[in-house]
Amino acid sequence: MMRLRTLIVLVASVYILWSCLPTNGEVCPSIDIRNNATALALLTNCTVIEGHLKILLMFRTKPEDFRGLSFPKLTMITDYLLLFRVYGLESFSDLFPNLTVIRGNNLFFNYALVVFEMLQLKDLGLHSLMNITRGAVRVEKNPDLCYMATLDWSKVLDSVEDNYIVDNKNARECGDICPGVAKGKTTCQQTTINEHFSERCWNLRHCQRSKYLHLSQLSSSASHLSVSSVFLSLLFSLSLYFCLSL
């Protein structure tokens, strides 16, 4: 069991370091994509967007227009990500599977992530997103959007006070289920928000990951984990901090 845990942590650490180092992709300038889904091809080779990414005003697109579209090379946006009235898009999970950091160097009215009036959006699905360095989150008027109550934004942002998350689908109507819960196993990290202790996830397939390895977790684990286990946890955390410092 210990060998398996060691292997998993080492592989995860190497993956984080690999994903943050330059690859065959490009550093792209700000990109503004609108009107039709074919324009998303501009993102194909982008590893970092040095600026902002806007995807907006696609009124004739349907869910099938986004099937098979994925931009796994994109790991960082230095300014902000904005999505507005893109019809037919149901999740960002496949579009941006490896987007890890939004730096917020320049903001859109103090926001680093804006999701506004996405009428068919069912979940955000940004399952690799672990850090919004500066700025807040605005998620508003997305009538079908669920899995907002299962997100702990304090794991992504240093402060959540300026977040504006309103007029999305009522959490009671969503019936959000995190990975493993349906089978009686909790696989996602649990945290407390507004005195409610629950699993944290982006959707049915993806748990919410954290940029932090909380010292409280380490201290509570130290009593029953070996020194090697704690070292491996620290290695994983340091790898992630290295990624965020690039």
mmCIF file of C-alpha atoms in Angstrom:
data_model
loop_
_atom_site.group_PDB
_atom_site.id
_atom_site.type_symbol
_atom_site.label_atom_id
_atom_site.label_comp_id
_atom_site.label_asym_id
_atom_site.label_seq_id
_atom_site.Cartn_x
_atom_site.Cartn_y
_atom_site.Cartn_z
ATOM 1 C CA MET A 1 0.000 0.000 0.000
ATOM 2 C CA MET A 2 2.838 2.385 0.908
ATOM 3 C CA ARG A 3 4.607 1.691 -2.383
ATOM 4 C CA LEU A 4 1.431 2.451 -4.307
ATOM 5 C CA ARG A 5 0.943 5.718 -2.422
ATOM 6 C CA THR A 6 4.564 6.660 -3.085
ATOM 7 C CA LEU A 7 4.189 5.968 -6.787
ATOM 8 C CA ILE A 8 0.958 7.977 -7.043
ATOM 9 C CA VAL A 9 2.413 11.042 -5.299
ATOM 10 C CA LEU A 10 5.634 10.942 -7.319
ATOM 11 C CA VAL A 11 3.733 10.653 -10.589
ATOM 12 C CA ALA A 12 1.436 13.516 -9.570
ATOM 13 C CA SER A 13 4.399 15.719 -8.639
ATOM 14 C CA VAL A 14 6.153 15.035 -11.921
ATOM 15 C CA TYR A 15 2.920 15.756 -13.803
ATOM 16 C CA ILE A 16 2.502 19.131 -12.079
ATOM 17 C CA LEU A 17 6.084 20.141 -12.848
ATOM 18 C CA TRP A 18 5.791 18.920 -16.438
ATOM 19 C CA SER A 19 2.522 20.742 -17.038
ATOM 20 C CA CYS A 20 3.975 24.026 -15.798
ATOM 21 C CA LEU A 21 7.171 23.968 -17.833
ATOM 22 C CA PRO A 22 7.260 25.211 -21.429
ATOM 23 C CA THR A 23 6.074 22.698 -24.019
ATOM 24 C CA ASN A 24 5.660 22.733 -27.769
ATOM 25 C CA GLY A 25 2.859 25.267 -27.386
ATOM 26 C CA GLU A 26 2.945 29.011 -27.812
ATOM 27 C CA VAL A 27 2.656 32.059 -25.604
ATOM 28 C CA CYS A 28 -0.348 33.793 -27.151
ATOM 29 C CA PRO A 29 -1.517 37.403 -26.786
ATOM 30 C CA SER A 30 -5.036 38.342 -25.662
ATOM 31 C CA ILE A 31 -7.691 36.480 -27.638
ATOM 32 C CA ASP A 32 -11.267 37.581 -28.335
ATOM 33 C CA ILE A 33 -13.414 34.777 -29.797
ATOM 34 C CA ARG A 34 -16.998 35.405 -30.885
ATOM 35 C CA ASN A 35 -19.810 34.470 -33.277
ATOM 36 C CA ASN A 36 -18.952 30.811 -34.004
ATOM 37 C CA ALA A 37 -17.193 27.852 -32.420
ATOM 38 C CA THR A 38 -14.739 27.370 -35.294
ATOM 39 C CA ALA A 39 -12.907 30.488 -34.104
ATOM 40 C CA LEU A 40 -11.866 28.540 -30.999
ATOM 41 C CA ALA A 41 -9.173 26.988 -33.179
ATOM 42 C CA LEU A 42 -7.103 30.069 -32.320
ATOM 43 C CA LEU A 43 -6.428 28.388 -28.965
ATOM 44 C CA THR A 44 -5.002 25.176 -30.403
ATOM 45 C CA ASN A 45 -1.322 25.754 -29.652
ATOM 46 C CA CYS A 46 -1.621 28.196 -26.764
ATOM 47 C CA THR A 47 0.114 27.099 -23.582
ATOM 48 C CA VAL A 48 -0.067 30.513 -21.916
ATOM 49 C CA ILE A 49 -2.296 33.431 -22.846
ATOM 50 C CA GLU A 50 -0.361 36.551 -21.949
ATOM 51 C CA GLY A 51 -3.399 38.738 -21.557
ATOM 52 C CA HIS A 52 -7.102 37.897 -21.418
ATOM 53 C CA LEU A 53 -9.369 35.333 -23.048
ATOM 54 C CA LYS A 54 -12.899 36.348 -24.034
ATOM 55 C CA ILE A 55 -15.372 33.875 -25.530
ATOM 56 C CA LEU A 56 -18.707 35.511 -26.231
ATOM 57 C CA LEU A 57 -21.757 36.206 -28.375
ATOM 58 C CA MET A 58 -22.257 32.843 -30.046
ATOM 59 C CA PHE A 59 -26.020 32.784 -30.577
ATOM 60 C CA ARG A 60 -26.331 29.965 -33.131
ATOM 61 C CA THR A 61 -24.026 27.384 -31.605
ATOM 62 C CA LYS A 62 -25.369 24.067 -30.293
ATOM 63 C CA PRO A 63 -23.949 21.456 -27.888
ATOM 64 C CA GLU A 64 -22.694 19.333 -30.792
ATOM 65 C CA ASP A 65 -20.564 22.245 -32.003
ATOM 66 C CA PHE A 66 -18.416 21.903 -28.888
ATOM 67 C CA ARG A 67 -18.138 18.118 -28.778
ATOM 68 C CA GLY A 68 -14.594 17.006 -29.414
ATOM 69 C CA LEU A 69 -13.209 20.504 -28.891
ATOM 70 C CA SER A 70 -10.403 20.525 -26.344
ATOM 71 C CA PHE A 71 -7.375 22.710 -25.660
ATOM 72 C CA PRO A 72 -5.272 20.729 -23.196
ATOM 73 C CA LYS A 73 -2.112 22.766 -23.804
ATOM 74 C CA LEU A 74 -3.572 25.859 -22.156
ATOM 75 C CA THR A 75 -2.425 26.019 -18.528
ATOM 76 C CA MET A 76 -2.338 29.723 -17.682
ATOM 77 C CA ILE A 77 -4.078 33.023 -18.440
ATOM 78 C CA THR A 78 -2.217 36.053 -17.104
ATOM 79 C CA ASP A 79 -5.173 38.479 -17.030
ATOM 80 C CA TYR A 80 -8.780 37.222 -16.959
ATOM 81 C CA LEU A 81 -11.186 34.696 -18.476
ATOM 82 C CA LEU A 82 -14.605 35.945 -19.595
ATOM 83 C CA LEU A 83 -17.473 33.923 -21.072
ATOM 84 C CA PHE A 84 -20.716 35.614 -22.110
ATOM 85 C CA ARG A 85 -23.717 34.277 -24.024
ATOM 86 C CA VAL A 86 -22.138 31.257 -25.669
ATOM 87 C CA TYR A 87 -25.166 29.136 -26.565
ATOM 88 C CA GLY A 88 -24.911 25.355 -26.402
ATOM 89 C CA LEU A 89 -21.809 25.205 -24.201
ATOM 90 C CA GLU A 90 -22.627 22.951 -21.244
ATOM 91 C CA SER A 91 -19.272 22.751 -19.434
ATOM 92 C CA PHE A 92 -15.681 23.984 -19.645
ATOM 93 C CA SER A 93 -14.407 20.580 -18.541
ATOM 94 C CA ASP A 94 -13.348 19.372 -21.984
ATOM 95 C CA LEU A 95 -12.434 22.780 -23.405
ATOM 96 C CA PHE A 96 -9.875 23.624 -20.714
ATOM 97 C CA PRO A 97 -8.890 20.394 -18.942
ATOM 98 C CA ASN A 98 -5.499 21.716 -17.810
ATOM 99 C CA LEU A 99 -6.148 25.388 -17.073
ATOM 100 C CA THR A 100 -4.431 25.705 -13.706
ATOM 101 C CA VAL A 101 -3.789 29.406 -13.060
ATOM 102 C CA ILE A 102 -5.549 32.698 -13.795
ATOM 103 C CA ARG A 103 -3.178 35.385 -12.596
ATOM 104 C CA GLY A 104 -5.413 38.445 -12.774
ATOM 105 C CA ASN A 105 -2.616 40.864 -13.642
ATOM 106 C CA ASN A 106 -5.253 42.997 -15.363
ATOM 107 C CA LEU A 107 -8.886 42.510 -14.394
ATOM 108 C CA PHE A 108 -12.334 42.923 -15.911
ATOM 109 C CA PHE A 109 -13.951 45.323 -13.416
ATOM 110 C CA ASN A 110 -12.051 43.670 -10.537
ATOM 111 C CA TYR A 111 -12.882 40.133 -11.746
ATOM 112 C CA ALA A 112 -10.474 37.466 -12.971
ATOM 113 C CA LEU A 113 -13.196 34.961 -13.903
ATOM 114 C CA VAL A 114 -16.527 36.073 -15.357
ATOM 115 C CA VAL A 115 -19.272 33.665 -16.455
ATOM 116 C CA PHE A 116 -22.383 35.632 -17.421
ATOM 117 C CA GLU A 117 -25.635 34.620 -19.101
ATOM 118 C CA MET A 118 -24.445 31.223 -20.309
ATOM 119 C CA LEU A 119 -27.916 29.825 -20.835
ATOM 120 C CA GLN A 120 -27.096 26.124 -21.334
ATOM 121 C CA LEU A 121 -24.115 25.872 -18.981
ATOM 122 C CA LYS A 122 -24.607 23.005 -16.507
ATOM 123 C CA ASP A 123 -21.317 23.128 -14.581
ATOM 124 C CA LEU A 124 -18.075 25.109 -14.709
ATOM 125 C CA GLY A 125 -15.911 21.996 -14.832
ATOM 126 C CA LEU A 126 -12.581 23.845 -14.499
ATOM 127 C CA HIS A 127 -11.222 20.888 -12.576
ATOM 128 C CA SER A 128 -7.539 21.784 -12.924
ATOM 129 C CA LEU A 129 -8.003 25.378 -11.741
ATOM 130 C CA MET A 130 -6.128 25.735 -8.465
ATOM 131 C CA ASN A 131 -5.180 29.396 -8.277
ATOM 132 C CA ILE A 132 -6.677 32.765 -9.122
ATOM 133 C CA THR A 133 -3.818 34.957 -7.999
ATOM 134 C CA ARG A 134 -5.594 38.319 -8.047
ATOM 135 C CA GLY A 135 -9.187 39.408 -8.549
ATOM 136 C CA ALA A 136 -12.570 37.909 -7.761
ATOM 137 C CA VAL A 137 -15.095 35.606 -9.432
ATOM 138 C CA ARG A 138 -18.404 36.696 -10.966
ATOM 139 C CA VAL A 139 -20.844 33.953 -11.985
ATOM 140 C CA GLU A 140 -24.262 35.380 -12.744
ATOM 141 C CA LYS A 141 -27.521 34.683 -14.588
ATOM 142 C CA ASN A 142 -26.738 31.151 -15.723
ATOM 143 C CA PRO A 143 -30.168 29.496 -15.306
ATOM 144 C CA ASP A 144 -29.033 25.857 -15.709
ATOM 145 C CA LEU A 145 -25.733 26.149 -13.833
ATOM 146 C CA CYS A 146 -25.296 23.670 -10.975
ATOM 147 C CA TYR A 147 -22.354 22.545 -8.824
ATOM 148 C CA MET A 148 -21.870 26.017 -7.389
ATOM 149 C CA ALA A 149 -22.703 24.907 -3.853
ATOM 150 C CA THR A 150 -20.051 22.169 -4.065
ATOM 151 C CA LEU A 151 -17.188 24.596 -4.782
ATOM 152 C CA ASP A 152 -15.000 26.060 -2.068
ATOM 153 C CA TRP A 153 -13.570 29.206 -3.659
ATOM 154 C CA SER A 154 -11.247 29.746 -0.699
ATOM 155 C CA LYS A 155 -9.212 26.866 -2.130
ATOM 156 C CA VAL A 156 -8.634 28.912 -5.298
ATOM 157 C CA LEU A 157 -8.619 32.520 -4.057
ATOM 158 C CA ASP A 158 -6.916 34.189 -1.106
ATOM 159 C CA SER A 159 -10.145 36.112 -0.401
ATOM 160 C CA VAL A 160 -13.726 35.320 -1.410
ATOM 161 C CA GLU A 161 -15.323 38.506 -0.073
ATOM 162 C CA ASP A 162 -15.619 40.170 -3.484
ATOM 163 C CA ASN A 163 -17.045 37.160 -5.316
ATOM 164 C CA TYR A 164 -20.441 37.748 -6.906
ATOM 165 C CA ILE A 165 -22.292 34.494 -7.530
ATOM 166 C CA VAL A 166 -26.038 35.016 -8.025
ATOM 167 C CA ASP A 167 -29.036 34.072 -10.171
ATOM 168 C CA ASN A 168 -27.816 30.635 -11.140
ATOM 169 C CA LYS A 169 -29.875 27.460 -10.774
ATOM 170 C CA ASN A 170 -31.197 26.930 -7.269
ATOM 171 C CA ALA A 171 -28.951 24.451 -5.474
ATOM 172 C CA ARG A 172 -32.007 22.571 -4.178
ATOM 173 C CA GLU A 173 -33.082 21.864 -7.747
ATOM 174 C CA CYS A 174 -29.651 20.671 -8.837
ATOM 175 C CA GLY A 175 -29.160 17.519 -6.802
ATOM 176 C CA ASP A 176 -25.380 17.842 -7.111
ATOM 177 C CA ILE A 177 -23.508 14.583 -6.555
ATOM 178 C CA CYS A 178 -19.726 14.532 -6.182
ATOM 179 C CA PRO A 179 -17.578 11.612 -7.412
ATOM 180 C CA GLY A 180 -17.950 8.481 -5.312
ATOM 181 C CA VAL A 181 -20.974 9.608 -3.303
ATOM 182 C CA ALA A 182 -23.443 7.547 -5.338
ATOM 183 C CA LYS A 183 -21.399 4.424 -4.532
ATOM 184 C CA GLY A 184 -21.196 5.250 -0.847
ATOM 185 C CA LYS A 185 -17.557 6.342 -1.017
ATOM 186 C CA THR A 186 -16.418 9.920 -0.495
ATOM 187 C CA THR A 187 -13.445 10.538 -2.767
ATOM 188 C CA CYS A 188 -13.391 14.356 -2.683
ATOM 189 C CA GLN A 189 -11.963 16.581 0.012
ATOM 190 C CA GLN A 190 -14.554 17.884 2.461
ATOM 191 C CA THR A 191 -14.619 21.423 3.839
ATOM 192 C CA THR A 192 -17.016 23.605 5.809
ATOM 193 C CA ILE A 193 -18.812 26.583 4.241
ATOM 194 C CA ASN A 194 -21.501 28.445 6.185
ATOM 195 C CA GLU A 195 -21.428 25.696 8.817
ATOM 196 C CA HIS A 196 -22.134 23.064 6.165
ATOM 197 C CA PHE A 197 -19.535 20.278 5.936
ATOM 198 C CA SER A 198 -19.565 18.667 2.504
ATOM 199 C CA GLU A 199 -17.576 17.263 -0.399
ATOM 200 C CA ARG A 200 -16.053 19.727 -2.860
ATOM 201 C CA CYS A 201 -16.220 19.024 -6.576
ATOM 202 C CA TRP A 202 -16.618 20.637 -9.994
ATOM 203 C CA ASN A 203 -19.048 18.051 -11.313
ATOM 204 C CA LEU A 204 -19.950 14.372 -11.153
ATOM 205 C CA ARG A 205 -16.571 13.387 -12.629
ATOM 206 C CA HIS A 206 -14.089 15.738 -10.992
ATOM 207 C CA CYS A 207 -13.257 16.596 -7.393
ATOM 208 C CA GLN A 208 -12.026 20.067 -6.543
ATOM 209 C CA ARG A 209 -8.289 20.078 -5.988
ATOM 210 C CA SER A 210 -6.502 22.544 -3.738
ATOM 211 C CA LYS A 211 -3.364 24.621 -4.223
ATOM 212 C CA TYR A 212 -2.730 24.306 -0.493
ATOM 213 C CA LEU A 213 -1.630 21.395 1.616
ATOM 214 C CA HIS A 214 -3.042 22.533 4.928
ATOM 215 C CA LEU A 215 -0.705 22.226 7.889
ATOM 216 C CA SER A 216 -3.632 20.993 9.945
ATOM 217 C CA GLN A 217 -3.977 18.073 7.566
ATOM 218 C CA LEU A 218 -0.292 17.288 7.888
ATOM 219 C CA SER A 219 -0.304 17.444 11.676
ATOM 220 C CA SER A 220 -3.417 15.310 11.991
ATOM 221 C CA SER A 221 -1.988 12.791 9.561
ATOM 222 C CA ALA A 222 1.461 12.641 11.110
ATOM 223 C CA SER A 223 0.247 10.574 14.026
ATOM 224 C CA HIS A 224 -0.633 7.641 11.801
ATOM 225 C CA LEU A 225 1.444 8.190 8.665
ATOM 226 C CA SER A 226 5.096 7.392 8.331
ATOM 227 C CA VAL A 227 7.737 10.085 7.813
ATOM 228 C CA SER A 228 7.879 8.999 4.181
ATOM 229 C CA SER A 229 4.192 9.748 3.708
ATOM 230 C CA VAL A 230 4.514 13.249 5.131
ATOM 231 C CA PHE A 231 7.585 13.860 2.973
ATOM 232 C CA LEU A 232 5.698 12.790 -0.130
ATOM 233 C CA SER A 233 2.841 15.118 0.741
ATOM 234 C CA LEU A 234 5.294 17.983 1.127
ATOM 235 C CA LEU A 235 6.898 17.081 -2.203
ATOM 236 C CA PHE A 236 3.515 17.257 -3.908
ATOM 237 C CA SER A 237 2.759 20.623 -2.307
ATOM 238 C CA LEU A 238 6.171 22.097 -3.166
ATOM 239 C CA SER A 239 5.786 20.984 -6.778
ATOM 240 C CA LEU A 240 2.521 22.881 -6.961
ATOM 241 C CA TYR A 241 3.987 26.003 -5.392
ATOM 242 C CA PHE A 242 6.819 25.863 -7.944
ATOM 243 C CA CYS A 243 4.208 25.773 -10.686
ATOM 244 C CA LEU A 244 2.412 28.826 -9.290
ATOM 245 C CA SER A 245 5.637 30.816 -8.938
ATOM 246 C CA LEU A 246 6.582 30.551 -12.620
#
